[in-house]
Amino acid sequence: MEVSWAKKRATISDVARLAGVSISTVSRVMTGAAPVADETIQEVRKAIELLNYTPHAAARMLAGQRTAIVGLLLPEIAGDFFFPLVRGIESVLRTHGYEVLIHASNQTRDHLDSSSMPLGEHNTEGLLIFTDRLSDKDLARFSRRNFPLVILHRTAPAHLNVPSVAFENKAGTQMAVEHLISVHGCRRIAFLAGPPNNEDAQWRLTGYQERLAAHGIPFDPALVRVGNFRQNQAEEAVMAWLTQGVEFDAIFAADDDMALGAYHALSLAGLRVPEDVAIVGFDDVSFASLLSPALTTVRAPIEDVGRMAAEKLVAQIQGQVVDMLTLLPTELVIRRSCGCT
């Protein structure tokens, strides 16, 4: 007889029966507490997916199994950006008695799967998500279960009701480009872009394009290259411009790591900052003021984003309603790399 599993909330017993394993084996697969054969893991995960099974958070609480742990999903941790972000998150969580469990995702995979993620409802009370590799479909699964989530630097579709926290990326970029045009007379501003699928990167590109248009400066696609928020890729992009004879009088780098790559490329080519090429970055990470010349950059409240996201998550765990979107303001920090003294 065919059984419909959709009529009631699935239990761990249902998963075990469908997968043909014991309840303790299902638990081991979900928690990673002990080794399990790969074939068995796949069968259990298929059953979990088919049944849309998730441990009930309220049941864990009643059983005295409150984890007091919040999960943080990050891309591969690189660069100075992530340290203040995590610091802000931890400062809030610890005041509320929570610890943070961090998983840095492998960027070589296409996406994360909510049914097999190392962090989730089976071992945390909520998730902070800072990765583009969790699809809207997977976010919807969490949303349907009313599992506390906050997204950092990305917005979810409105119908999912998943709150997010980010910077004023477009406004910050417009301040930087406006400064280069109005104060320094730059007209050929090259743009080092972040990853094409990154929401922050897209808003910064939009801000760049809109500010050029406001001054009647035609957008030139030849002046845009992707540096993927990576120093080495930005250096390669600038070297390609120089090799191809692309003319520019300034570079706006969509993050400070890429600005550092631009410094290095220009230095190798015998060009001076800012005498030959002005540079402006984005983020104002710890090394920005230590460069020679010191980097003019858009200061992003990285630590504040971490704090705000953690506060929203704790509020959700406590059953409170939170604002869906919070954009924190940015400011332009004037140093010498743009030509100011």
Tab-separated table of C-alpha atoms in Angstrom:
chain	number	residue	atom	x	y	z
A	1	MET	CA	0.000	0.000	0.000
A	2	GLU	CA	1.285	3.448	-0.922
A	3	VAL	CA	1.670	5.732	2.083
A	4	SER	CA	1.294	9.510	1.912
A	5	TRP	CA	3.885	11.136	4.155
A	6	ALA	CA	2.537	14.661	3.590
A	7	LYS	CA	-0.535	14.287	5.830
A	8	LYS	CA	1.342	14.810	9.082
A	9	ARG	CA	4.632	16.222	10.288
A	10	ALA	CA	7.330	13.641	9.711
A	11	THR	CA	9.250	12.237	12.659
A	12	ILE	CA	12.708	10.775	12.963
A	13	SER	CA	11.046	7.352	13.102
A	14	ASP	CA	9.464	8.013	9.698
A	15	VAL	CA	12.876	8.900	8.285
A	16	ALA	CA	14.453	5.767	9.748
A	17	ARG	CA	11.674	3.525	8.399
A	18	LEU	CA	11.818	5.022	4.899
A	19	ALA	CA	15.631	4.847	4.783
A	20	GLY	CA	15.666	1.321	6.215
A	21	VAL	CA	17.965	2.210	9.108
A	22	SER	CA	17.723	2.683	12.861
A	23	ILE	CA	16.715	5.924	14.550
A	24	SER	CA	20.197	6.205	16.054
A	25	THR	CA	21.709	6.000	12.563
A	26	VAL	CA	19.506	8.876	11.381
A	27	SER	CA	20.628	10.874	14.398
A	28	ARG	CA	24.290	10.140	13.666
A	29	VAL	CA	23.881	11.261	10.051
A	30	MET	CA	22.226	14.511	11.102
A	31	THR	CA	24.659	15.404	13.866
A	32	GLY	CA	27.845	13.939	12.430
A	33	ALA	CA	28.480	12.461	15.859
A	34	ALA	CA	29.978	9.219	14.519
A	35	PRO	CA	31.103	7.737	11.183
A	36	VAL	CA	28.371	6.418	8.868
A	37	ALA	CA	28.802	4.697	5.504
A	38	ASP	CA	28.445	7.025	2.509
A	39	GLU	CA	25.665	4.897	0.990
A	40	THR	CA	23.705	5.053	4.250
A	41	ILE	CA	24.179	8.811	4.479
A	42	GLN	CA	22.729	9.219	0.992
A	43	GLU	CA	19.694	7.047	1.814
A	44	VAL	CA	18.995	9.014	4.990
A	45	ARG	CA	19.344	12.346	3.198
A	46	LYS	CA	16.960	11.181	0.467
A	47	ALA	CA	14.408	10.243	3.117
A	48	ILE	CA	14.835	13.580	4.890
A	49	GLU	CA	14.282	15.412	1.621
A	50	LEU	CA	11.267	13.322	0.610
A	51	LEU	CA	9.577	13.730	3.986
A	52	ASN	CA	10.578	17.379	4.413
A	53	TYR	CA	11.712	16.328	7.879
A	54	THR	CA	13.191	18.696	10.420
A	55	PRO	CA	13.608	18.337	14.196
A	56	HIS	CA	11.039	20.439	15.995
A	57	ALA	CA	12.797	23.235	17.875
A	58	ALA	CA	10.023	23.472	20.466
A	59	ALA	CA	10.299	19.742	21.143
A	60	ARG	CA	14.030	20.112	21.751
A	61	MET	CA	13.349	22.906	24.230
A	62	LEU	CA	10.734	20.835	26.097
A	63	ALA	CA	13.179	17.967	26.250
A	64	GLY	CA	15.798	20.224	27.793
A	65	GLN	CA	17.892	20.114	24.626
A	66	ARG	CA	18.215	23.836	23.911
A	67	THR	CA	21.461	24.148	22.013
A	68	ALA	CA	22.241	27.817	22.775
A	69	ILE	CA	24.146	27.731	19.476
A	70	VAL	CA	23.685	29.932	16.422
A	71	GLY	CA	25.106	28.906	13.059
A	72	LEU	CA	27.008	31.234	10.731
A	73	LEU	CA	27.415	30.254	7.077
A	74	LEU	CA	30.239	32.102	5.330
A	75	PRO	CA	32.043	31.860	2.018
A	76	GLU	CA	35.678	30.837	2.250
A	77	ILE	CA	37.201	33.089	4.902
A	78	ALA	CA	39.779	35.317	3.239
A	79	GLY	CA	40.767	38.951	3.571
A	80	ASP	CA	40.254	41.413	6.386
A	81	PHE	CA	36.501	41.796	5.847
A	82	PHE	CA	35.342	38.818	7.902
A	83	PHE	CA	37.106	39.513	11.191
A	84	PRO	CA	35.092	42.600	12.192
A	85	LEU	CA	31.919	40.929	10.900
A	86	VAL	CA	32.386	37.903	13.162
A	87	ARG	CA	33.464	40.144	16.035
A	88	GLY	CA	30.194	42.066	15.794
A	89	ILE	CA	28.148	38.874	15.675
A	90	GLU	CA	29.895	37.316	18.660
A	91	SER	CA	29.616	40.466	20.777
A	92	VAL	CA	25.810	40.305	20.603
A	93	LEU	CA	25.352	36.552	20.815
A	94	ARG	CA	27.484	36.162	23.911
A	95	THR	CA	25.529	38.804	25.805
A	96	HIS	CA	22.441	36.660	25.158
A	97	GLY	CA	24.136	33.407	26.164
A	98	TYR	CA	24.700	32.022	22.663
A	99	GLU	CA	27.798	30.634	21.030
A	100	VAL	CA	28.412	30.822	17.286
A	101	LEU	CA	29.296	27.798	15.177
A	102	ILE	CA	30.924	28.820	11.875
A	103	HIS	CA	30.927	26.890	8.619
A	104	ALA	CA	32.993	28.290	5.737
A	105	SER	CA	31.509	26.927	2.521
A	106	ASN	CA	33.576	25.415	-0.266
A	107	GLN	CA	33.354	27.796	-3.218
A	108	THR	CA	34.075	25.030	-5.724
A	109	ARG	CA	30.561	23.630	-5.221
A	110	ASP	CA	27.635	25.218	-7.030
A	111	HIS	CA	25.337	25.552	-4.036
A	112	LEU	CA	24.534	24.446	-0.530
A	113	ASP	CA	21.637	22.050	0.035
A	114	SER	CA	19.436	22.794	3.049
A	115	SER	CA	18.751	19.075	3.572
A	116	SER	CA	22.419	18.222	4.061
A	117	MET	CA	23.983	21.396	5.453
A	118	PRO	CA	26.329	20.944	8.418
A	119	LEU	CA	24.435	23.696	10.252
A	120	GLY	CA	20.674	23.910	10.605
A	121	GLU	CA	17.697	22.966	12.722
A	122	HIS	CA	19.320	19.765	13.967
A	123	ASN	CA	22.128	21.543	15.825
A	124	THR	CA	21.406	25.299	16.045
A	125	GLU	CA	18.590	27.595	17.121
A	126	GLY	CA	18.985	29.936	14.163
A	127	LEU	CA	21.210	30.730	11.201
A	128	LEU	CA	23.081	33.778	9.969
A	129	ILE	CA	23.682	33.323	6.254
A	130	PHE	CA	26.399	35.183	4.366
A	131	THR	CA	26.770	33.185	1.180
A	132	ASP	CA	25.274	33.314	-2.311
A	133	ARG	CA	25.324	29.539	-2.567
A	134	LEU	CA	22.116	28.888	-0.613
A	135	SER	CA	19.325	29.059	-3.187
A	136	ASP	CA	15.965	30.783	-2.796
A	137	LYS	CA	14.423	27.298	-2.840
A	138	ASP	CA	16.441	26.314	0.216
A	139	LEU	CA	15.650	29.593	1.957
A	140	ALA	CA	11.980	28.842	1.329
A	141	ARG	CA	12.309	25.494	3.111
A	142	PHE	CA	13.602	27.207	6.219
A	143	SER	CA	10.980	29.935	5.943
A	144	ARG	CA	8.101	27.435	5.746
A	145	ARG	CA	9.298	25.872	8.985
A	146	ASN	CA	9.557	29.261	10.726
A	147	PHE	CA	13.195	28.571	11.518
A	148	PRO	CA	14.985	31.802	12.577
A	149	LEU	CA	17.159	33.148	9.749
A	150	VAL	CA	18.924	36.388	8.885
A	151	ILE	CA	20.701	36.985	5.584
A	152	LEU	CA	23.739	39.244	5.398
A	153	HIS	CA	24.453	41.252	2.228
A	154	ARG	CA	21.666	39.701	0.197
A	155	THR	CA	17.898	40.124	0.012
A	156	ALA	CA	15.487	37.218	-0.237
A	157	PRO	CA	12.288	37.318	-2.304
A	158	ALA	CA	9.663	39.322	-0.410
A	159	HIS	CA	7.233	36.411	-0.064
A	160	LEU	CA	9.750	34.437	2.022
A	161	ASN	CA	9.783	36.960	4.881
A	162	VAL	CA	13.476	36.399	5.586
A	163	PRO	CA	15.127	39.480	7.145
A	164	SER	CA	18.427	40.824	5.845
A	165	VAL	CA	21.102	43.356	6.783
A	166	ALA	CA	23.457	45.119	4.367
A	167	PHE	CA	25.258	48.386	3.582
A	168	GLU	CA	24.119	51.306	1.482
A	169	ASN	CA	26.262	49.974	-1.359
A	170	LYS	CA	24.895	52.166	-4.133
A	171	ALA	CA	24.993	55.384	-2.119
A	172	GLY	CA	28.537	54.686	-0.932
A	173	THR	CA	29.768	54.089	-4.468
A	174	GLN	CA	28.063	57.234	-5.703
A	175	MET	CA	29.874	59.286	-3.046
A	176	ALA	CA	33.213	57.898	-4.190
A	177	VAL	CA	32.611	58.418	-7.911
A	178	GLU	CA	31.189	61.893	-7.290
A	179	HIS	CA	34.350	62.827	-5.392
A	180	LEU	CA	36.609	61.640	-8.218
A	181	ILE	CA	34.606	63.584	-10.800
A	182	SER	CA	33.754	66.794	-8.939
A	183	VAL	CA	36.896	67.278	-6.852
A	184	HIS	CA	39.604	65.730	-9.035
A	185	GLY	CA	38.118	66.129	-12.507
A	186	CYS	CA	38.370	62.440	-13.388
A	187	ARG	CA	36.495	61.389	-16.532
A	188	ARG	CA	37.923	57.932	-17.307
A	189	ILE	CA	37.183	56.017	-14.114
A	190	ALA	CA	37.956	52.312	-14.351
A	191	PHE	CA	35.817	49.988	-12.232
A	192	LEU	CA	37.087	46.803	-10.565
A	193	ALA	CA	33.909	44.806	-9.994
A	194	GLY	CA	33.023	42.057	-7.560
A	195	PRO	CA	31.502	38.683	-8.526
A	196	PRO	CA	28.636	39.022	-11.032
A	197	ASN	CA	26.252	37.005	-8.824
A	198	ASN	CA	27.027	39.015	-5.665
A	199	GLU	CA	24.331	41.483	-4.631
A	200	ASP	CA	26.740	43.955	-2.999
A	201	ALA	CA	28.833	43.943	-6.173
A	202	GLN	CA	25.812	44.601	-8.358
A	203	TRP	CA	24.653	47.581	-6.286
A	204	ARG	CA	28.157	49.070	-6.437
A	205	LEU	CA	28.239	48.697	-10.214
A	206	THR	CA	24.814	50.344	-10.419
A	207	GLY	CA	26.009	53.258	-8.278
A	208	TYR	CA	29.034	53.716	-10.540
A	209	GLN	CA	26.939	53.713	-13.712
A	210	GLU	CA	24.312	56.089	-12.327
A	211	ARG	CA	26.892	58.616	-11.127
A	212	LEU	CA	28.619	58.657	-14.505
A	213	ALA	CA	25.256	59.228	-16.179
A	214	ALA	CA	24.453	62.094	-13.801
A	215	HIS	CA	27.558	63.890	-15.116
A	216	GLY	CA	26.916	63.041	-18.756
A	217	ILE	CA	29.873	60.654	-18.902
A	218	PRO	CA	29.143	57.726	-21.262
A	219	PHE	CA	29.454	54.275	-19.715
A	220	ASP	CA	32.349	52.402	-21.327
A	221	PRO	CA	32.231	48.608	-20.798
A	222	ALA	CA	35.964	48.457	-21.558
A	223	LEU	CA	36.559	50.254	-18.249
A	224	VAL	CA	34.882	47.486	-16.216
A	225	ARG	CA	36.677	44.285	-15.262
A	226	VAL	CA	35.743	41.650	-12.699
A	227	GLY	CA	38.194	41.232	-9.839
A	228	ASN	CA	35.913	39.003	-7.713
A	229	PHE	CA	36.905	40.795	-4.481
A	230	ARG	CA	40.349	39.172	-4.848
A	231	GLN	CA	43.664	41.020	-4.747
A	232	ASN	CA	45.394	38.810	-7.318
A	233	GLN	CA	42.511	38.925	-9.800
A	234	ALA	CA	42.288	42.707	-9.502
A	235	GLU	CA	46.018	42.985	-10.154
A	236	GLU	CA	45.596	40.864	-13.284
A	237	ALA	CA	42.660	43.028	-14.415
A	238	VAL	CA	44.661	46.251	-14.093
A	239	MET	CA	47.623	44.710	-15.902
A	240	ALA	CA	45.257	43.695	-18.724
A	241	TRP	CA	43.994	47.278	-19.045
A	242	LEU	CA	47.549	48.558	-19.213
A	243	THR	CA	48.665	45.902	-21.701
A	244	GLN	CA	45.702	46.645	-23.969
A	245	GLY	CA	46.303	50.385	-23.837
A	246	VAL	CA	43.011	51.224	-22.102
A	247	GLU	CA	43.251	54.799	-20.834
A	248	PHE	CA	42.000	55.720	-17.360
A	249	ASP	CA	42.746	58.454	-14.855
A	250	ALA	CA	41.219	56.767	-11.801
A	251	ILE	CA	40.251	53.341	-10.493
A	252	PHE	CA	37.283	52.652	-8.269
A	253	ALA	CA	37.799	49.257	-6.666
A	254	ALA	CA	34.608	47.696	-5.298
A	255	ASP	CA	36.518	46.494	-2.253
A	256	ASP	CA	39.827	47.289	-0.564
A	257	ASP	CA	41.443	43.939	-1.383
A	258	MET	CA	41.047	44.767	-5.066
A	259	ALA	CA	42.372	48.284	-4.448
A	260	LEU	CA	45.511	46.673	-3.028
A	261	GLY	CA	45.842	44.616	-6.206
A	262	ALA	CA	45.532	47.820	-8.249
A	263	TYR	CA	48.323	49.463	-6.209
A	264	HIS	CA	50.621	46.554	-6.958
A	265	ALA	CA	49.837	46.462	-10.692
A	266	LEU	CA	50.386	50.204	-11.109
A	267	SER	CA	53.643	50.010	-9.179
A	268	LEU	CA	54.910	47.203	-11.425
A	269	ALA	CA	54.042	49.355	-14.445
A	270	GLY	CA	55.976	52.325	-13.053
A	271	LEU	CA	52.826	54.399	-12.448
A	272	ARG	CA	52.288	56.487	-9.328
A	273	VAL	CA	49.252	56.776	-7.062
A	274	PRO	CA	47.692	59.345	-7.133
A	275	GLU	CA	49.908	61.383	-9.502
A	276	ASP	CA	49.229	59.134	-12.501
A	277	VAL	CA	46.130	57.242	-11.391
A	278	ALA	CA	43.806	57.996	-8.471
A	279	ILE	CA	42.425	55.032	-6.517
A	280	VAL	CA	39.376	54.724	-4.262
A	281	GLY	CA	38.301	51.521	-2.512
A	282	PHE	CA	35.330	50.231	-0.551
A	283	ASP	CA	35.063	48.841	3.031
A	284	ASP	CA	37.871	50.658	4.924
A	285	VAL	CA	39.412	47.474	6.287
A	286	SER	CA	42.332	47.573	8.693
A	287	PHE	CA	45.143	47.938	6.137
A	288	ALA	CA	43.537	50.808	4.168
A	289	SER	CA	45.098	53.570	6.263
A	290	LEU	CA	48.491	51.808	6.267
A	291	LEU	CA	49.028	51.782	2.502
A	292	SER	CA	51.354	54.294	0.889
A	293	PRO	CA	49.670	56.501	-0.051
A	294	ALA	CA	46.847	55.871	2.419
A	295	LEU	CA	43.723	54.610	0.660
A	296	THR	CA	40.693	56.824	0.184
A	297	THR	CA	37.788	54.432	0.614
A	298	VAL	CA	34.121	54.070	1.441
A	299	ARG	CA	33.845	53.125	5.101
A	300	ALA	CA	31.344	50.319	5.501
A	301	PRO	CA	30.062	49.515	9.013
A	302	ILE	CA	31.143	45.874	8.815
A	303	GLU	CA	31.065	45.187	12.548
A	304	ASP	CA	27.704	46.951	12.889
A	305	VAL	CA	26.224	44.679	10.211
A	306	GLY	CA	27.316	41.690	12.284
A	307	ARG	CA	25.798	43.161	15.423
A	308	MET	CA	22.519	44.094	13.741
A	309	ALA	CA	22.160	40.672	12.110
A	310	ALA	CA	22.779	38.916	15.424
A	311	GLU	CA	20.254	41.150	17.195
A	312	LYS	CA	17.616	40.349	14.567
A	313	LEU	CA	18.290	36.636	14.899
A	314	VAL	CA	18.068	36.625	18.692
A	315	ALA	CA	14.817	38.593	18.492
A	316	GLN	CA	13.360	35.964	16.142
A	317	ILE	CA	14.454	33.126	18.409
A	318	GLN	CA	12.610	34.914	21.214
A	319	GLY	CA	9.476	35.115	19.077
A	320	GLN	CA	9.661	38.797	18.186
A	321	VAL	CA	8.829	40.397	14.834
A	322	VAL	CA	11.743	42.173	13.111
A	323	ASP	CA	12.132	44.535	10.143
A	324	MET	CA	12.711	42.707	6.881
A	325	LEU	CA	15.471	44.954	5.500
A	326	THR	CA	18.063	47.086	7.265
A	327	LEU	CA	20.559	49.125	5.223
A	328	LEU	CA	23.350	50.714	7.243
A	329	PRO	CA	24.859	53.988	5.977
A	330	THR	CA	28.352	54.289	4.520
A	331	GLU	CA	30.727	57.272	4.440
A	332	LEU	CA	33.642	58.376	2.283
A	333	VAL	CA	36.960	58.497	4.135
A	334	ILE	CA	39.310	60.936	2.390
A	335	ARG	CA	42.992	60.002	2.368
A	336	ARG	CA	45.782	60.554	-0.174
A	337	SER	CA	45.198	57.910	-2.854
A	338	CYS	CA	42.514	59.986	-4.594
A	339	GLY	CA	44.773	63.048	-4.873
A	340	CYS	CA	43.696	64.870	-1.728
A	341	THR	CA	46.408	66.021	0.656
